[in-house]
Amino acid sequence: MTYPKIKPCPKCGQSDTMEVYKYENGWQHVECEMDCGYMGPGSGSILGAIRNHNEHVLSVAQADAGGA
């Protein structure tokens, strides 16, 4: 399966430092490997974690632009 491209970190703007991590409880999150500490919304799948993160990034961008 081909996954969607992970959008850049909404905290620090880095794009090549984003990875999906799976925790013992089964939840997966997109996280930034920089020191900004960003952890995206969780999901039970890699695809869900990427989609949730990408939607979060878009909503943050809209809020910053005053369009939320």
GROMACS .gro file of N, CA and C in nm:
model
  204
    1MET      N    1   0.084  -0.119   0.000
    1MET     CA    2   0.000   0.000   0.000
    1MET      C    3   0.088   0.124   0.000
    2THR      N    4   0.051   0.218  -0.080
    2THR     CA    5   0.121   0.346  -0.083
    2THR      C    6   0.046   0.442   0.010
    3TYR      N    7   0.120   0.501   0.102
    3TYR     CA    8   0.059   0.594   0.197
    3TYR      C    9   0.070   0.737   0.145
    4PRO      N   10  -0.022   0.823   0.190
    4PRO     CA   11  -0.012   0.965   0.151
    4PRO      C   12   0.117   1.026   0.206
    5LYS      N   13   0.161   1.129   0.140
    5LYS     CA   14   0.280   1.202   0.187
    5LYS      C   15   0.245   1.270   0.320
    6ILE      N   16   0.337   1.260   0.416
    6ILE     CA   17   0.317   1.322   0.546
    6ILE      C   18   0.350   1.471   0.536
    7LYS      N   19   0.257   1.554   0.575
    7LYS     CA   20   0.277   1.699   0.570
    7LYS      C   21   0.381   1.742   0.674
    8PRO      N   22   0.443   1.859   0.656
    8PRO     CA   23   0.544   1.908   0.750
    8PRO      C   24   0.489   1.928   0.892
    9CYS      N   25   0.579   1.932   0.985
    9CYS     CA   26   0.544   1.953   1.126
    9CYS      C   27   0.478   2.090   1.144
   10PRO      N   28   0.362   2.094   1.210
   10PRO     CA   29   0.295   2.223   1.230
   10PRO      C   30   0.363   2.311   1.335
   11LYS      N   31   0.454   2.253   1.413
   11LYS     CA   32   0.524   2.331   1.516
   11LYS      C   33   0.653   2.393   1.465
   12CYS      N   34   0.736   2.310   1.397
   12CYS     CA   35   0.868   2.363   1.356
   12CYS      C   36   0.884   2.375   1.205
   13GLY      N   37   0.790   2.319   1.128
   13GLY     CA   38   0.794   2.333   0.983
   13GLY      C   39   0.880   2.232   0.909
   14GLN      N   40   0.950   2.146   0.980
   14GLN     CA   41   1.035   2.047   0.916
   14GLN      C   42   0.950   1.943   0.844
   15SER      N   43   0.996   1.898   0.729
   15SER     CA   44   0.919   1.796   0.655
   15SER      C   45   0.990   1.662   0.650
   16ASP      N   46   1.122   1.662   0.656
   16ASP     CA   47   1.195   1.536   0.644
   16ASP      C   48   1.219   1.467   0.777
   17THR      N   49   1.159   1.517   0.884
   17THR     CA   50   1.178   1.460   1.016
   17THR      C   51   1.052   1.394   1.070
   18MET      N   52   0.953   1.375   0.985
   18MET     CA   53   0.824   1.320   1.029
   18MET      C   54   0.822   1.168   1.010
   19GLU      N   55   0.785   1.097   1.115
   19GLU     CA   56   0.778   0.951   1.112
   19GLU      C   57   0.653   0.903   1.185
   20VAL      N   58   0.606   0.783   1.151
   20VAL     CA   59   0.494   0.722   1.221
   20VAL      C   60   0.552   0.625   1.324
   21TYR      N   61   0.507   0.637   1.449
   21TYR     CA   62   0.550   0.549   1.556
   21TYR      C   63   0.431   0.473   1.612
   22LYS      N   64   0.454   0.346   1.642
   22LYS     CA   65   0.349   0.262   1.700
   22LYS      C   66   0.384   0.235   1.846
   23TYR      N   67   0.285   0.253   1.932
   23TYR     CA   68   0.304   0.233   2.075
   23TYR      C   69   0.247   0.098   2.120
   24GLU      N   70   0.283   0.056   2.240
   24GLU     CA   71   0.242  -0.074   2.293
   24GLU      C   72   0.090  -0.091   2.296
   25ASN      N   73   0.017   0.019   2.312
   25ASN     CA   74  -0.129   0.011   2.318
   25ASN      C   75  -0.191  -0.004   2.179
   26GLY      N   76  -0.109  -0.007   2.074
   26GLY     CA   77  -0.157  -0.025   1.938
   26GLY      C   78  -0.180   0.104   1.861
   27TRP      N   79  -0.183   0.217   1.932
   27TRP     CA   80  -0.205   0.346   1.866
   27TRP      C   81  -0.079   0.390   1.793
   28GLN      N   82  -0.100   0.454   1.681
   28GLN     CA   83   0.011   0.506   1.601
   28GLN      C   84  -0.006   0.656   1.584
   29HIS      N   85   0.106   0.725   1.586
   29HIS     CA   86   0.107   0.872   1.577
   29HIS      C   87   0.216   0.915   1.481
   30VAL      N   88   0.193   1.024   1.408
   30VAL     CA   89   0.298   1.089   1.332
   30VAL      C   90   0.369   1.181   1.431
   31GLU      N   91   0.500   1.170   1.436
   31GLU     CA   92   0.579   1.252   1.528
   31GLU      C   93   0.694   1.318   1.455
   32CYS      N   94   0.735   1.432   1.507
   32CYS     CA   95   0.850   1.504   1.455
   32CYS      C   96   0.972   1.459   1.535
   33GLU      N   97   1.080   1.429   1.465
   33GLU     CA   98   1.202   1.385   1.531
   33GLU      C   99   1.291   1.501   1.577
   34MET      N  100   1.245   1.624   1.553
   34MET     CA  101   1.319   1.740   1.602
   34MET      C  102   1.285   1.759   1.749
   35ASP      N  103   1.344   1.857   1.811
   35ASP     CA  104   1.323   1.882   1.953
   35ASP      C  105   1.194   1.957   1.984
   36CYS      N  106   1.106   1.978   1.886
   36CYS     CA  107   0.985   2.056   1.910
   36CYS      C  108   0.880   1.977   1.988
   37GLY      N  109   0.890   1.843   1.988
   37GLY     CA  110   0.801   1.761   2.068
   37GLY      C  111   0.664   1.734   2.007
   38TYR      N  112   0.646   1.759   1.879
   38TYR     CA  113   0.515   1.739   1.817
   38TYR      C  114   0.480   1.591   1.808
   39MET      N  115   0.356   1.558   1.849
   39MET     CA  116   0.297   1.426   1.830
   39MET      C  117   0.157   1.447   1.776
   40GLY      N  118   0.129   1.392   1.659
   40GLY     CA  119  -0.001   1.410   1.596
   40GLY      C  120  -0.110   1.326   1.659
   41PRO      N  121  -0.233   1.346   1.614
   41PRO     CA  122  -0.345   1.267   1.664
   41PRO      C  123  -0.324   1.118   1.635
   42GLY      N  124  -0.369   1.035   1.725
   42GLY     CA  125  -0.348   0.892   1.713
   42GLY      C  126  -0.453   0.821   1.629
   43SER      N  127  -0.416   0.699   1.588
   43SER     CA  128  -0.506   0.612   1.512
   43SER      C  129  -0.459   0.469   1.532
   44GLY      N  130  -0.546   0.376   1.499
   44GLY     CA  131  -0.511   0.235   1.508
   44GLY      C  132  -0.435   0.183   1.387
   45SER      N  133  -0.413   0.269   1.287
   45SER     CA  134  -0.342   0.227   1.166
   45SER      C  135  -0.246   0.337   1.120
   46ILE      N  136  -0.149   0.297   1.040
   46ILE     CA  137  -0.055   0.394   0.983
   46ILE      C  138  -0.130   0.494   0.896
   47LEU      N  139  -0.217   0.442   0.808
   47LEU     CA  140  -0.293   0.529   0.719
   47LEU      C  141  -0.377   0.629   0.798
   48GLY      N  142  -0.444   0.582   0.902
   48GLY     CA  143  -0.525   0.671   0.985
   48GLY      C  144  -0.442   0.777   1.055
   49ALA      N  145  -0.324   0.738   1.105
   49ALA     CA  146  -0.236   0.834   1.173
   49ALA      C  147  -0.190   0.943   1.075
   50ILE      N  148  -0.154   0.903   0.953
   50ILE     CA  149  -0.110   1.001   0.853
   50ILE      C  150  -0.226   1.093   0.814
   51ARG      N  151  -0.343   1.034   0.790
   51ARG     CA  152  -0.459   1.117   0.754
   51ARG      C  153  -0.495   1.213   0.867
   52ASN      N  154  -0.496   1.165   0.992
   52ASN     CA  155  -0.528   1.252   1.105
   52ASN      C  156  -0.427   1.366   1.118
   53HIS      N  157  -0.299   1.333   1.102
   53HIS     CA  158  -0.194   1.435   1.108
   53HIS      C  159  -0.213   1.538   0.998
   54ASN      N  160  -0.232   1.491   0.874
   54ASN     CA  161  -0.246   1.583   0.761
   54ASN      C  162  -0.367   1.674   0.778
   55GLU      N  163  -0.478   1.620   0.828
   55GLU     CA  164  -0.597   1.703   0.855
   55GLU      C  165  -0.567   1.805   0.964
   56HIS      N  166  -0.493   1.764   1.066
   56HIS     CA  167  -0.457   1.855   1.175
   56HIS      C  168  -0.370   1.970   1.121
   57VAL      N  169  -0.274   1.937   1.037
   57VAL     CA  170  -0.187   2.040   0.978
   57VAL      C  171  -0.270   2.141   0.899
   58LEU      N  172  -0.366   2.092   0.820
   58LEU     CA  173  -0.451   2.182   0.743
   58LEU      C  174  -0.536   2.271   0.833
   59SER      N  175  -0.589   2.215   0.941
   59SER     CA  176  -0.673   2.296   1.031
   59SER      C  177  -0.589   2.401   1.104
   60VAL      N  178  -0.466   2.368   1.140
   60VAL     CA  179  -0.377   2.466   1.203
   60VAL      C  180  -0.345   2.579   1.105
   61ALA      N  181  -0.319   2.543   0.980
   61ALA     CA  182  -0.289   2.645   0.878
   61ALA      C  183  -0.408   2.737   0.855
   62GLN      N  184  -0.529   2.680   0.853
   62GLN     CA  185  -0.649   2.761   0.835
   62GLN      C  186  -0.670   2.854   0.954
   63ALA      N  187  -0.647   2.803   1.073
   63ALA     CA  188  -0.663   2.886   1.194
   63ALA      C  189  -0.562   3.000   1.194
   64ASP      N  190  -0.438   2.970   1.154
   64ASP     CA  191  -0.335   3.074   1.148
   64ASP      C  192  -0.367   3.179   1.044
   65ALA      N  193  -0.439   3.138   0.938
   65ALA     CA  194  -0.477   3.232   0.833
   65ALA      C  195  -0.607   3.305   0.864
   66GLY      N  196  -0.668   3.268   0.978
   66GLY     CA  197  -0.792   3.334   1.018
   66GLY      C  198  -0.915   3.276   0.953
   67GLY      N  199  -0.903   3.156   0.893
   67GLY     CA  200  -1.016   3.098   0.823
   67GLY      C  201  -1.084   2.983   0.896
   68ALA      N  202  -1.056   2.967   1.024
   68ALA     CA  203  -1.114   2.851   1.095
   68ALA      C  204  -1.252   2.877   1.136
   0.00000   0.00000   0.00000
